[in-house]
Amino acid sequence: MNLALLFDSDFVDADRAVLRGRRLTHLTSVIKVATGDRVPVGRVDGPMGTGEVVRLTDSEAELRVTLDQPPPPPLPLTLVLAMPRPKMFRRILQTCAALGVKDLWLINSYKVEKSFWQTPWLSEDHLRENLVLGLEQAKDTRMPAVHIRKLFKPFVEDELPALLAGKQALVAHPGTSVPCPAHLEEPAVLCVGPEGGFTDYEVGKLQEAGCQGVHLGPRILRVETAVPVLISRLFDSCL
Amino acid sequence: MNLALLFDSDFVDADRAVLRGRRLTHLTSVIKVATGDRVPVGRVDGPMGTGEVVRLTDSEAELRVTLDQPPPPPLPLTLVLAMPRPKMFRRILQTCAALGVKDLWLINSYKVEKSFWQTPWLSEDHLRENLVLGLEQAKDTRMPAVHIRKLFKPFVEDELPALLAGKQALVAHPGTSVPCPAHLEEPAVLCVGPEGGFTDYEVGKLQEAGCQGVHLGPRILRVETAVPVLISRLFDSCL
């Protein structure tokens, strides 16, 4: 936690917030704050700044907050991701949030096992919790939007074309002949398949919708490695 | 496992290898091979190709192997990494191997807890096991070298200068004013600190040795995210 993210419900006055639970434990056990210390804070979807600890008990820390800096710029990216294996899903959510992804679409694919959709990590509370952890890691405040689409074909045929309008649209597909571009200066949509990749049928449908297949070289990377590698390559000037 | 990595001890003849254990289980349970099927294989530190399943029992798969392709090019990178928290260490090892890192130095730093060095994952067998998993993921055969240096100062003063000779030398240091360069065409040495970063003293010592401090932007990334982001940025043409 490199920044404590503050929610409306944390505020007890215009410039006062009270922290409990995980954030309090982090302040007292990891950062080991004392009254009078200042810590980095940010208001969700708002500015960032510092919070001065004005009262500290076993169960609460009250901060006087000054919010005077903008959060880092969002990535101009729409990330369309085949639903990852639950074991990896939380980490991928946190990574996406930390990298500045603000628009994440979780979609179905032939190699997404049906059971993946049953994970409790897809609940609204758990999604939010993991996105908050990513934002707090990276020092950002803008909450990403997560869209869940459990049917591949209706998403690709009915929704994807509108998402692509006016953007560079790519599907990461090992084995294709076009290398992934670098240093984009325009917004992009990037589709990333499951472990084992999209099927040929799925790549065909994504291409019909307007996506270009691109590869990252001869190495086959896990999704949790491919996502930061792709984002760094596409948006090295935005990170 | 996108490739079965074969060791000298697996070969029963010049072109015959016998797999047991983890690799056999993967072939039979995940890929579900039958006699006559071909699977991607590679010989450790040697060429890659295919293995035809010529005999399959409950305990063994015998492959007739044809090795006629070179492995992907190694990254021209020496990665110097503060010893990560054991929970993350295996994953980081696998990621480094998958990305083509061939020279990895694990070093001490003020914020590396002493207990990190006690992890069983630092044993030669476990290091090799996790590097193999990374190579098999990425389809590579060249085994990375891992060097363990539990004392910061002797490493930085006595060994690092020779490692840097003729190379671009960088230390990732959030908050410095120079952005990390991109698209290197020359070999590089990259130093990455622990969670919380190198101390100012340590950054000073690394700079004295010849490293330039560089940042990745305003976001603070976890080591396991920063490493693929940095590698993708430095070597987008080598991946």
GROMACS .gro file of C-alpha atoms in nm:
model
  478
    1MET     CA    1   0.000   0.000   0.000
    2ASN     CA    2   0.187   0.303  -0.129
    3LEU     CA    3  -0.122   0.519  -0.091
    4ALA     CA    4  -0.434   0.482   0.125
    5LEU     CA    5  -0.738   0.506  -0.100
    6LEU     CA    6  -1.020   0.696   0.069
    7PHE     CA    7  -1.390   0.640  -0.002
    8ASP     CA    8  -1.680   0.876   0.062
    9SER     CA    9  -1.779   0.661   0.359
   10ASP     CA   10  -1.436   0.720   0.520
   11PHE     CA   11  -1.491   1.096   0.542
   12VAL     CA   12  -1.628   1.238   0.867
   13ASP     CA   13  -1.578   1.598   0.757
   14ALA     CA   14  -1.466   1.772   0.436
   15ASP     CA   15  -1.097   1.723   0.521
   16ARG     CA   16  -1.113   1.441   0.776
   17ALA     CA   17  -1.116   1.068   0.711
   18VAL     CA   18  -1.115   0.777   0.954
   19LEU     CA   19  -0.944   0.449   0.862
   20ARG     CA   20  -1.010   0.110   1.018
   21GLY     CA   21  -0.938  -0.254   0.929
   22ARG     CA   22  -0.680  -0.339   0.661
   23ARG     CA   23  -0.569   0.019   0.599
   24LEU     CA   24  -0.532   0.091   0.971
   25THR     CA   25  -0.331  -0.230   1.019
   26HIS     CA   26  -0.103  -0.132   0.733
   27LEU     CA   27  -0.047   0.215   0.878
   28THR     CA   28   0.030   0.085   1.228
   29SER     CA   29   0.207  -0.247   1.155
   30VAL     CA   30   0.394  -0.187   0.828
   31ILE     CA   31   0.447   0.189   0.805
   32LYS     CA   32   0.436   0.220   1.189
   33VAL     CA   33   0.291   0.572   1.187
   34ALA     CA   34   0.260   0.794   1.493
   35THR     CA   35   0.035   1.094   1.552
   36GLY     CA   36   0.163   1.385   1.342
   37ASP     CA   37   0.304   1.166   1.061
   38ARG     CA   38   0.194   1.225   0.704
   39VAL     CA   39   0.105   0.943   0.467
   40PRO     CA   40   0.014   0.942   0.097
   41VAL     CA   41  -0.363   0.928   0.040
   42GLY     CA   42  -0.602   0.965  -0.251
   43ARG     CA   43  -0.976   1.000  -0.289
   44VAL     CA   44  -1.132   0.737  -0.510
   45ASP     CA   45  -1.178   0.881  -0.861
   46GLY     CA   46  -1.037   1.210  -0.731
   47PRO     CA   47  -0.713   1.386  -0.640
   48MET     CA   48  -0.422   1.258  -0.432
   49GLY     CA   49  -0.224   1.419  -0.154
   50THR     CA   50  -0.129   1.356   0.207
   51GLY     CA   51  -0.308   1.265   0.526
   52GLU     CA   52  -0.173   1.382   0.861
   53VAL     CA   53  -0.247   1.142   1.143
   54VAL     CA   54  -0.433   1.354   1.400
   55ARG     CA   55  -0.573   1.075   1.618
   56LEU     CA   56  -0.463   0.716   1.655
   57THR     CA   57  -0.631   0.445   1.863
   58ASP     CA   58  -0.626   0.065   1.848
   59SER     CA   59  -0.926   0.067   1.617
   60GLU     CA   60  -0.907   0.393   1.422
   61ALA     CA   61  -0.673   0.642   1.260
   62GLU     CA   62  -0.810   0.986   1.187
   63LEU     CA   63  -0.637   1.177   0.909
   64ARG     CA   64  -0.652   1.544   0.813
   65VAL     CA   65  -0.623   1.519   0.435
   66THR     CA   66  -0.491   1.765   0.179
   67LEU     CA   67  -0.572   1.656  -0.175
   68ASP     CA   68  -0.388   1.873  -0.426
   69GLN     CA   69  -0.238   1.647  -0.695
   70PRO     CA   70  -0.398   1.473  -0.992
   71PRO     CA   71  -0.373   1.093  -1.014
   72PRO     CA   72  -0.146   0.952  -1.289
   73PRO     CA   73  -0.298   0.952  -1.638
   74PRO     CA   74  -0.510   0.647  -1.727
   75LEU     CA   75  -0.387   0.410  -1.998
   76PRO     CA   76  -0.578   0.477  -2.322
   77LEU     CA   77  -0.652   0.106  -2.339
   78THR     CA   78  -0.956  -0.118  -2.346
   79LEU     CA   79  -0.833  -0.462  -2.235
   80VAL     CA   80  -1.043  -0.762  -2.340
   81LEU     CA   81  -0.927  -1.065  -2.149
   82ALA     CA   82  -1.044  -1.424  -2.167
   83MET     CA   83  -1.149  -1.507  -1.810
   84PRO     CA   84  -0.831  -1.628  -1.636
   85ARG     CA   85  -0.802  -1.931  -1.408
   86PRO     CA   86  -0.923  -1.824  -1.059
   87LYS     CA   87  -0.581  -1.895  -0.907
   88MET     CA   88  -0.435  -1.622  -1.128
   89PHE     CA   89  -0.736  -1.395  -1.152
   90ARG     CA   90  -0.682  -1.183  -0.840
   91ARG     CA   91  -0.321  -1.117  -0.928
   92ILE     CA   92  -0.413  -1.023  -1.286
   93LEU     CA   93  -0.682  -0.783  -1.160
   94GLN     CA   94  -0.433  -0.617  -0.927
   95THR     CA   95  -0.172  -0.598  -1.203
   96CYS     CA   96  -0.419  -0.440  -1.448
   97ALA     CA   97  -0.524  -0.183  -1.189
   98ALA     CA   98  -0.160  -0.108  -1.103
   99LEU     CA   99  -0.070  -0.059  -1.470
  100GLY     CA  100  -0.348   0.197  -1.520
  101VAL     CA  101  -0.599  -0.014  -1.715
  102LYS     CA  102  -0.939   0.155  -1.666
  103ASP     CA  103  -1.159  -0.053  -1.893
  104LEU     CA  104  -1.145  -0.430  -1.855
  105TRP     CA  105  -1.374  -0.679  -2.030
  106LEU     CA  106  -1.370  -1.039  -1.907
  107ILE     CA  107  -1.499  -1.264  -2.183
  108ASN     CA  108  -1.558  -1.628  -2.250
  109SER     CA  109  -1.347  -1.841  -2.485
  110TYR     CA  110  -1.341  -2.211  -2.576
  111LYS     CA  111  -1.045  -2.277  -2.346
  112VAL     CA  112  -1.197  -2.092  -2.049
  113GLU     CA  113  -1.320  -2.373  -1.825
  114LYS     CA  114  -1.683  -2.330  -1.718
  115SER     CA  115  -1.576  -2.351  -1.353
  116PHE     CA  116  -1.369  -2.031  -1.389
  117TRP     CA  117  -1.693  -1.832  -1.396
  118GLN     CA  118  -1.794  -1.973  -1.056
  119THR     CA  119  -1.509  -1.809  -0.866
  120PRO     CA  120  -1.616  -1.588  -0.575
  121TRP     CA  121  -1.349  -1.340  -0.691
  122LEU     CA  122  -1.596  -1.222  -0.956
  123SER     CA  123  -1.833  -1.078  -0.694
  124GLU     CA  124  -1.860  -0.700  -0.694
  125ASP     CA  125  -1.697  -0.673  -0.350
  126HIS     CA  126  -1.403  -0.893  -0.440
  127LEU     CA  127  -1.348  -0.723  -0.773
  128ARG     CA  128  -1.339  -0.388  -0.598
  129GLU     CA  129  -1.110  -0.515  -0.322
  130ASN     CA  130  -0.849  -0.637  -0.569
  131LEU     CA  131  -0.872  -0.328  -0.788
  132VAL     CA  132  -0.820  -0.115  -0.475
  133LEU     CA  133  -0.507  -0.318  -0.390
  134GLY     CA  134  -0.370  -0.251  -0.739
  135LEU     CA  135  -0.449   0.122  -0.721
  136GLU     CA  136  -0.296   0.150  -0.373
  137GLN     CA  137   0.017  -0.030  -0.496
  138ALA     CA  138   0.061   0.201  -0.797
  139LYS     CA  139  -0.055   0.525  -0.629
  140ASP     CA  140  -0.361   0.585  -0.841
  141THR     CA  141  -0.722   0.672  -0.755
  142ARG     CA  142  -0.928   0.611  -1.068
  143MET     CA  143  -1.132   0.294  -1.024
  144PRO     CA  144  -1.129   0.067  -1.333
  145ALA     CA  145  -1.459  -0.055  -1.478
  146VAL     CA  146  -1.490  -0.433  -1.513
  147HIS     CA  147  -1.744  -0.581  -1.758
  148ILE     CA  148  -1.830  -0.951  -1.750
  149ARG     CA  149  -1.944  -1.122  -2.072
  150LYS     CA  150  -2.001  -1.494  -2.040
  151LEU     CA  151  -2.094  -1.547  -2.407
  152PHE     CA  152  -1.822  -1.502  -2.668
  153LYS     CA  153  -2.023  -1.465  -2.988
  154PRO     CA  154  -2.277  -1.200  -2.880
  155PHE     CA  155  -1.995  -0.995  -2.728
  156VAL     CA  156  -1.776  -1.010  -3.038
  157GLU     CA  157  -2.060  -0.957  -3.286
  158ASP     CA  158  -2.279  -0.706  -3.102
  159GLU     CA  159  -2.056  -0.511  -2.863
  160LEU     CA  160  -1.694  -0.529  -2.977
  161PRO     CA  161  -1.732  -0.334  -3.305
  162ALA     CA  162  -1.850  -0.025  -3.115
  163LEU     CA  163  -1.562  -0.058  -2.865
  164LEU     CA  164  -1.313  -0.060  -3.152
  165ALA     CA  165  -1.444   0.250  -3.329
  166GLY     CA  166  -1.161   0.498  -3.388
  167LYS     CA  167  -0.907   0.282  -3.204
  168GLN     CA  168  -0.617   0.057  -3.292
  169ALA     CA  169  -0.757  -0.293  -3.234
  170LEU     CA  170  -0.529  -0.590  -3.168
  171VAL     CA  171  -0.556  -0.953  -3.067
  172ALA     CA  172  -0.244  -1.112  -2.921
  173HIS     CA  173  -0.204  -1.437  -3.112
  174PRO     CA  174   0.125  -1.629  -3.095
  175GLY     CA  175   0.216  -1.770  -3.434
  176THR     CA  176   0.072  -1.489  -3.643
  177SER     CA  177   0.314  -1.303  -3.873
  178VAL     CA  178   0.270  -0.940  -3.759
  179PRO     CA  179   0.476  -0.825  -3.460
  180CYS     CA  180   0.294  -0.629  -3.193
  181PRO     CA  181   0.336  -0.256  -3.259
  182ALA     CA  182   0.509  -0.029  -3.007
  183HIS     CA  183   0.472   0.329  -2.879
  184LEU     CA  184   0.111   0.384  -2.973
  185GLU     CA  185   0.000   0.744  -2.950
  186GLU     CA  186  -0.368   0.661  -2.996
  187PRO     CA  187  -0.622   0.467  -2.789
  188ALA     CA  188  -0.620   0.092  -2.840
  189VAL     CA  189  -0.824  -0.219  -2.775
  190LEU     CA  190  -0.619  -0.528  -2.694
  191CYS     CA  191  -0.765  -0.880  -2.677
  192VAL     CA  192  -0.570  -1.146  -2.487
  193GLY     CA  193  -0.674  -1.511  -2.495
  194PRO     CA  194  -0.672  -1.778  -2.224
  195GLU     CA  195  -0.383  -2.014  -2.150
  196GLY     CA  196  -0.363  -2.216  -2.472
  197GLY     CA  197  -0.485  -1.917  -2.674
  198PHE     CA  198  -0.801  -1.828  -2.860
  199THR     CA  199  -0.913  -2.096  -3.109
  200ASP     CA  200  -0.876  -2.028  -3.483
  201TYR     CA  201  -1.253  -1.972  -3.498
  202GLU     CA  202  -1.232  -1.713  -3.221
  203VAL     CA  203  -0.936  -1.534  -3.378
  204GLY     CA  204  -1.134  -1.529  -3.704
  205LYS     CA  205  -1.434  -1.371  -3.530
  206LEU     CA  206  -1.213  -1.112  -3.357
  207GLN     CA  207  -1.052  -1.030  -3.693
  208GLU     CA  208  -1.395  -0.998  -3.857
  209ALA     CA  209  -1.485  -0.748  -3.585
  210GLY     CA  210  -1.176  -0.545  -3.681
  211CYS     CA  211  -0.889  -0.672  -3.466
  212GLN     CA  212  -0.546  -0.738  -3.612
  213GLY     CA  213  -0.359  -1.048  -3.495
  214VAL     CA  214  -0.015  -0.963  -3.354
  215HIS     CA  215   0.259  -1.165  -3.186
  216LEU     CA  216   0.524  -1.094  -2.926
  217GLY     CA  217   0.800  -1.312  -3.068
  218PRO     CA  218   0.874  -1.683  -3.037
  219ARG     CA  219   0.822  -1.704  -2.661
  220ILE     CA  220   0.487  -1.819  -2.524
  221LEU     CA  221   0.415  -1.615  -2.211
  222ARG     CA  222   0.164  -1.674  -1.936
  223VAL     CA  223  -0.124  -1.426  -1.936
  224GLU     CA  224   0.001  -1.257  -1.620
  225THR     CA  225   0.338  -1.195  -1.789
  226ALA     CA  226   0.201  -1.121  -2.137
  227VAL     CA  227  -0.027  -0.842  -2.009
  228PRO     CA  228   0.251  -0.624  -1.859
  229VAL     CA  229   0.481  -0.702  -2.155
  230LEU     CA  230   0.212  -0.601  -2.407
  231ILE     CA  231   0.110  -0.289  -2.215
  232SER     CA  232   0.471  -0.178  -2.173
  233ARG     CA  233   0.533  -0.227  -2.543
  234LEU     CA  234   0.216  -0.050  -2.659
  235PHE     CA  235   0.225   0.238  -2.414
  236ASP     CA  236   0.582   0.291  -2.303
  237SER     CA  237   0.524   0.665  -2.310
  238CYS     CA  238   0.206   0.644  -2.098
  239LEU     CA  239   0.339   0.438  -1.808
  240MET     CA  240   0.442  -2.686  -2.062
  241ASN     CA  241   0.458  -2.579  -2.424
  242LEU     CA  242   0.774  -2.783  -2.477
  243ALA     CA  243   0.917  -3.082  -2.290
  244LEU     CA  244   1.273  -3.002  -2.190
  245LEU     CA  245   1.498  -3.307  -2.222
  246PHE     CA  246   1.810  -3.366  -2.013
  247ASP     CA  247   2.103  -3.593  -2.091
  248SER     CA  248   1.971  -3.840  -1.834
  249ASP     CA  249   1.643  -3.871  -2.027
  250PHE     CA  250   1.816  -4.006  -2.339
  251VAL     CA  251   1.834  -4.383  -2.381
  252ASP     CA  252   1.977  -4.356  -2.733
  253ALA     CA  253   2.094  -4.075  -2.960
  254ASP     CA  254   1.737  -3.999  -3.075
  255ARG     CA  255   1.531  -4.162  -2.798
  256ALA     CA  256   1.424  -4.008  -2.469
  257VAL     CA  257   1.207  -4.152  -2.192
  258LEU     CA  258   0.986  -3.922  -1.983
  259ARG     CA  259   0.845  -3.999  -1.640
  260GLY     CA  260   0.691  -3.801  -1.353
  261ARG     CA  261   0.572  -3.442  -1.410
  262ARG     CA  262   0.642  -3.434  -1.783
  263LEU     CA  263   0.471  -3.771  -1.840
  264THR     CA  264   0.167  -3.658  -1.639
  265HIS     CA  265   0.145  -3.340  -1.847
  266LEU     CA  266   0.163  -3.539  -2.173
  267THR     CA  267  -0.104  -3.788  -2.068
  268SER     CA  268  -0.338  -3.572  -1.855
  269VAL     CA  269  -0.321  -3.226  -2.013
  270ILE     CA  270  -0.214  -3.281  -2.375
  271LYS     CA  271  -0.365  -3.634  -2.371
  272VAL     CA  272  -0.117  -3.779  -2.619
  273ALA     CA  273  -0.147  -4.120  -2.783
  274THR     CA  274   0.121  -4.333  -2.948
  275GLY     CA  275   0.218  -4.173  -3.279
  276ASP     CA  276   0.149  -3.814  -3.164
  277ARG     CA  277   0.420  -3.551  -3.192
  278VAL     CA  278   0.495  -3.302  -2.918
  279PRO     CA  279   0.736  -3.007  -2.901
  280VAL     CA  280   1.062  -3.094  -2.725
  281GLY     CA  281   1.401  -2.934  -2.672
  282ARG     CA  282   1.736  -3.049  -2.539
  283VAL     CA  283   1.863  -2.844  -2.249
  284ASP     CA  284   2.111  -2.583  -2.380
  285GLY     CA  285   2.060  -2.730  -2.727
  286PRO     CA  286   1.822  -2.736  -3.023
  287MET     CA  287   1.444  -2.779  -3.025
  288GLY     CA  288   1.218  -2.995  -3.240
  289THR     CA  289   0.955  -3.264  -3.199
  290GLY     CA  290   0.925  -3.592  -3.017
  291GLU     CA  291   0.708  -3.870  -3.159
  292VAL     CA  292   0.550  -4.086  -2.891
  293VAL     CA  293   0.666  -4.438  -2.981
  294ARG     CA  294   0.579  -4.615  -2.655
  295LEU     CA  295   0.338  -4.513  -2.379
  296THR     CA  296   0.281  -4.694  -2.049
  297ASP     CA  297   0.143  -4.583  -1.713
  298SER     CA  298   0.493  -4.490  -1.598
  299GLU     CA  299   0.685  -4.393  -1.911
  300ALA     CA  300   0.659  -4.221  -2.248
  301GLU     CA  301   0.933  -4.298  -2.499
  302LEU     CA  302   0.987  -4.034  -2.766
  303ARG     CA  303   1.179  -4.047  -3.092
  304VAL     CA  304   1.317  -3.695  -3.110
  305THR     CA  305   1.415  -3.479  -3.404
  306LEU     CA  306   1.599  -3.165  -3.298
  307ASP     CA  307   1.644  -2.929  -3.589
  308GLN     CA  308   1.558  -2.576  -3.472
  309PRO     CA  309   1.756  -2.328  -3.266
  310PRO     CA  310   1.603  -2.201  -2.940
  311PRO     CA  311   1.492  -1.836  -2.934
  312PRO     CA  312   1.771  -1.581  -2.890
  313PRO     CA  313   1.868  -1.503  -2.530
  314LEU     CA  314   1.802  -1.156  -2.392
  315PRO     CA  315   2.127  -0.954  -2.387
  316LEU     CA  316   2.056  -0.871  -2.024
  317THR     CA  317   2.222  -0.921  -1.690
  318LEU     CA  318   1.945  -0.887  -1.430
  319VAL     CA  319   2.051  -0.795  -1.077
  320LEU     CA  320   1.759  -0.845  -0.844
  321ALA     CA  321   1.728  -0.782  -0.472
  322MET     CA  322   1.624  -1.119  -0.327
  323PRO     CA  323   1.241  -1.125  -0.348
  324ARG     CA  324   1.003  -1.238  -0.076
  325PRO     CA  325   0.987  -1.623  -0.094
  326LYS     CA  326   0.613  -1.614  -0.173
  327MET     CA  327   0.695  -1.432  -0.497
  328PHE     CA  328   1.036  -1.581  -0.566
  329ARG     CA  329   0.931  -1.893  -0.759
  330ARG     CA  330   0.702  -1.696  -0.985
  331ILE     CA  331   0.970  -1.435  -1.052
  332LEU     CA  332   1.223  -1.708  -1.137
  333GLN     CA  333   0.978  -1.865  -1.381
  334THR     CA  334   0.897  -1.526  -1.534
  335CYS     CA  335   1.265  -1.441  -1.580
  336ALA     CA  336   1.331  -1.776  -1.746
  337ALA     CA  337   1.024  -1.737  -1.969
  338LEU     CA  338   1.133  -1.389  -2.078
  339GLY     CA  339   1.477  -1.512  -2.186
  340VAL     CA  340   1.689  -1.378  -1.898
  341LYS     CA  341   2.007  -1.591  -1.894
  342ASP     CA  342   2.210  -1.418  -1.626
  343LEU     CA  343   2.041  -1.350  -1.292
  344TRP     CA  344   2.213  -1.216  -0.981
  345LEU     CA  345   2.022  -1.233  -0.653
  346ILE     CA  346   2.166  -0.978  -0.414
  347ASN     CA  347   2.108  -0.847  -0.067
  348SER     CA  348   1.964  -0.506   0.014
  349TYR     CA  349   1.861  -0.328   0.333
  350LYS     CA  350   1.493  -0.406   0.277
  351VAL     CA  351   1.553  -0.774   0.202
  352GLU     CA  352   1.449  -0.947   0.523
  353LYS     CA  353   1.712  -1.190   0.652
  354SER     CA  354   1.455  -1.470   0.648
  355PHE     CA  355   1.421  -1.443   0.269
  356TRP     CA  356   1.761  -1.609   0.233
  357GLN     CA  357   1.641  -1.914   0.428
  358THR     CA  358   1.385  -2.018   0.168
  359PRO     CA  359   1.423  -2.374   0.038
  360TRP     CA  360   1.349  -2.233  -0.312
  361LEU     CA  361   1.713  -2.119  -0.324
  362SER     CA  362   1.844  -2.478  -0.328
  363GLU     CA  363   2.006  -2.583  -0.655
  364ASP     CA  364   1.730  -2.837  -0.728
  365HIS     CA  365   1.447  -2.593  -0.669
  366LEU     CA  366   1.615  -2.317  -0.868
  367ARG     CA  367   1.654  -2.555  -1.159
  368GLU     CA  368   1.297  -2.684  -1.128
  369ASN     CA  369   1.149  -2.333  -1.153
  370LEU     CA  370   1.381  -2.226  -1.433
  371VAL     CA  371   1.277  -2.540  -1.626
  372LEU     CA  372   0.909  -2.448  -1.578
  373GLY     CA  373   0.979  -2.104  -1.723
  374LEU     CA  374   1.174  -2.243  -2.020
  375GLU     CA  375   0.904  -2.503  -2.090
  376GLN     CA  376   0.637  -2.230  -2.077
  377ALA     CA  377   0.822  -2.005  -2.323
  378LYS     CA  378   0.963  -2.281  -2.550
  379ASP     CA  379   1.328  -2.221  -2.480
  380THR     CA  380   1.615  -2.455  -2.391
  381ARG     CA  381   1.900  -2.235  -2.265
  382MET     CA  382   1.929  -2.269  -1.888
  383PRO     CA  383   1.981  -1.938  -1.708
  384ALA     CA  384   2.266  -1.898  -1.462
  385VAL     CA  385   2.168  -1.783  -1.113
  386HIS     CA  386   2.428  -1.623  -0.885
  387ILE     CA  387   2.359  -1.568  -0.517
  388ARG     CA  388   2.531  -1.281  -0.335
  389LYS     CA  389   2.425  -1.234   0.024
  390LEU     CA  390   2.644  -0.928   0.088
  391PHE     CA  391   2.557  -0.606  -0.092
  392LYS     CA  392   2.876  -0.405  -0.057
  393PRO     CA  393   3.134  -0.664  -0.171
  394PHE     CA  394   2.912  -0.746  -0.470
  395VAL     CA  395   2.866  -0.384  -0.575
  396GLU     CA  396   3.228  -0.283  -0.513
  397ASP     CA  397   3.417  -0.591  -0.627
  398GLU     CA  398   3.202  -0.771  -0.885
  399LEU     CA  399   2.952  -0.530  -1.038
  400PRO     CA  400   3.202  -0.301  -1.216
  401ALA     CA  401   3.328  -0.594  -1.426
  402LEU     CA  402   2.970  -0.701  -1.509
  403LEU     CA  403   2.896  -0.350  -1.639
  404ALA     CA  404   3.196  -0.320  -1.868
  405GLY     CA  405   3.084  -0.226  -2.220
  406LYS     CA  406   2.717  -0.239  -2.128
  407GLN     CA  407   2.436   0.005  -2.060
  408ALA     CA  408   2.392  -0.010  -1.683
  409LEU     CA  409   2.067   0.091  -1.516
  410VAL     CA  410   1.910   0.085  -1.173
  411ALA     CA  411   1.531   0.109  -1.160
  412HIS     CA  412   1.463   0.378  -0.900
  413PRO     CA  413   1.116   0.533  -0.872
  414GLY     CA  414   1.142   0.906  -0.812
  415THR     CA  415   1.457   0.968  -1.013
  416SER     CA  416   1.431   1.216  -1.303
  417VAL     CA  417   1.552   1.006  -1.598
  418PRO     CA  418   1.292   0.787  -1.774
  419CYS     CA  419   1.395   0.429  -1.848
  420PRO     CA  420   1.529   0.409  -2.205
  421ALA     CA  421   1.359   0.192  -2.468
  422HIS     CA  422   1.467  -0.030  -2.761
  423LEU     CA  423   1.824  -0.093  -2.655
  424GLU     CA  424   2.038  -0.246  -2.925
  425GLU     CA  425   2.325  -0.321  -2.692
  426PRO     CA  426   2.368  -0.551  -2.391
  427ALA     CA  427   2.249  -0.409  -2.061
  428VAL     CA  428   2.269  -0.464  -1.689
  429LEU     CA  429   1.952  -0.381  -1.498
  430CYS     CA  430   1.932  -0.361  -1.118
  431VAL     CA  431   1.590  -0.391  -0.954
  432GLY     CA  432   1.542  -0.331  -0.583
  433PRO     CA  433   1.319  -0.501  -0.327
  434GLU     CA  434   0.963  -0.400  -0.238
  435GLY     CA  435   1.017  -0.054  -0.091
  436GLY     CA  436   1.318   0.005  -0.315
  437PHE     CA  437   1.691   0.031  -0.267
  438THR     CA  438   1.794   0.279   0.004
  439ASP     CA  439   1.956   0.607  -0.098
  440TYR     CA  440   2.291   0.466   0.019
  441GLU     CA  441   2.245   0.161  -0.203
  442VAL     CA  442   2.140   0.366  -0.506
  443GLY     CA  443   2.449   0.582  -0.445
  444LYS     CA  444   2.675   0.275  -0.439
  445LEU     CA  445   2.514   0.138  -0.757
  446GLN     CA  446   2.562   0.475  -0.925
  447GLU     CA  447   2.928   0.486  -0.812
  448ALA     CA  448   2.971   0.146  -0.976
  449GLY     CA  449   2.840   0.295  -1.302
  450CYS     CA  450   2.462   0.243  -1.300
  451GLN     CA  451   2.226   0.519  -1.405
  452GLY     CA  452   1.904   0.563  -1.204
  453VAL     CA  453   1.593   0.544  -1.424
  454HIS     CA  454   1.219   0.547  -1.354
  455LEU     CA  455   0.914   0.396  -1.520
  456GLY     CA  456   0.672   0.681  -1.456
  457PRO     CA  457   0.461   0.775  -1.156
  458ARG     CA  458   0.326   0.425  -1.087
  459ILE     CA  459   0.493   0.207  -0.826
  460LEU     CA  460   0.489  -0.150  -0.956
  461ARG     CA  461   0.548  -0.473  -0.771
  462VAL     CA  462   0.875  -0.644  -0.864
  463GLU     CA  463   0.694  -0.923  -1.050
  464THR     CA  464   0.521  -0.662  -1.268
  465ALA     CA  465   0.815  -0.421  -1.296
  466VAL     CA  466   1.047  -0.692  -1.434
  467PRO     CA  467   0.835  -0.778  -1.743
  468VAL     CA  468   0.751  -0.408  -1.796
  469LEU     CA  469   1.119  -0.309  -1.784
  470ILE     CA  470   1.233  -0.599  -2.004
  471SER     CA  471   0.962  -0.530  -2.261
  472ARG     CA  472   1.060  -0.164  -2.270
  473LEU     CA  473   1.435  -0.223  -2.295
  474PHE     CA  474   1.426  -0.512  -2.540
  475ASP     CA  475   1.105  -0.492  -2.739
  476SER     CA  476   1.296  -0.603  -3.047
  477CYS     CA  477   1.452  -0.905  -2.872
  478LEU     CA  478   1.141  -1.062  -2.726
   0.00000   0.00000   0.00000
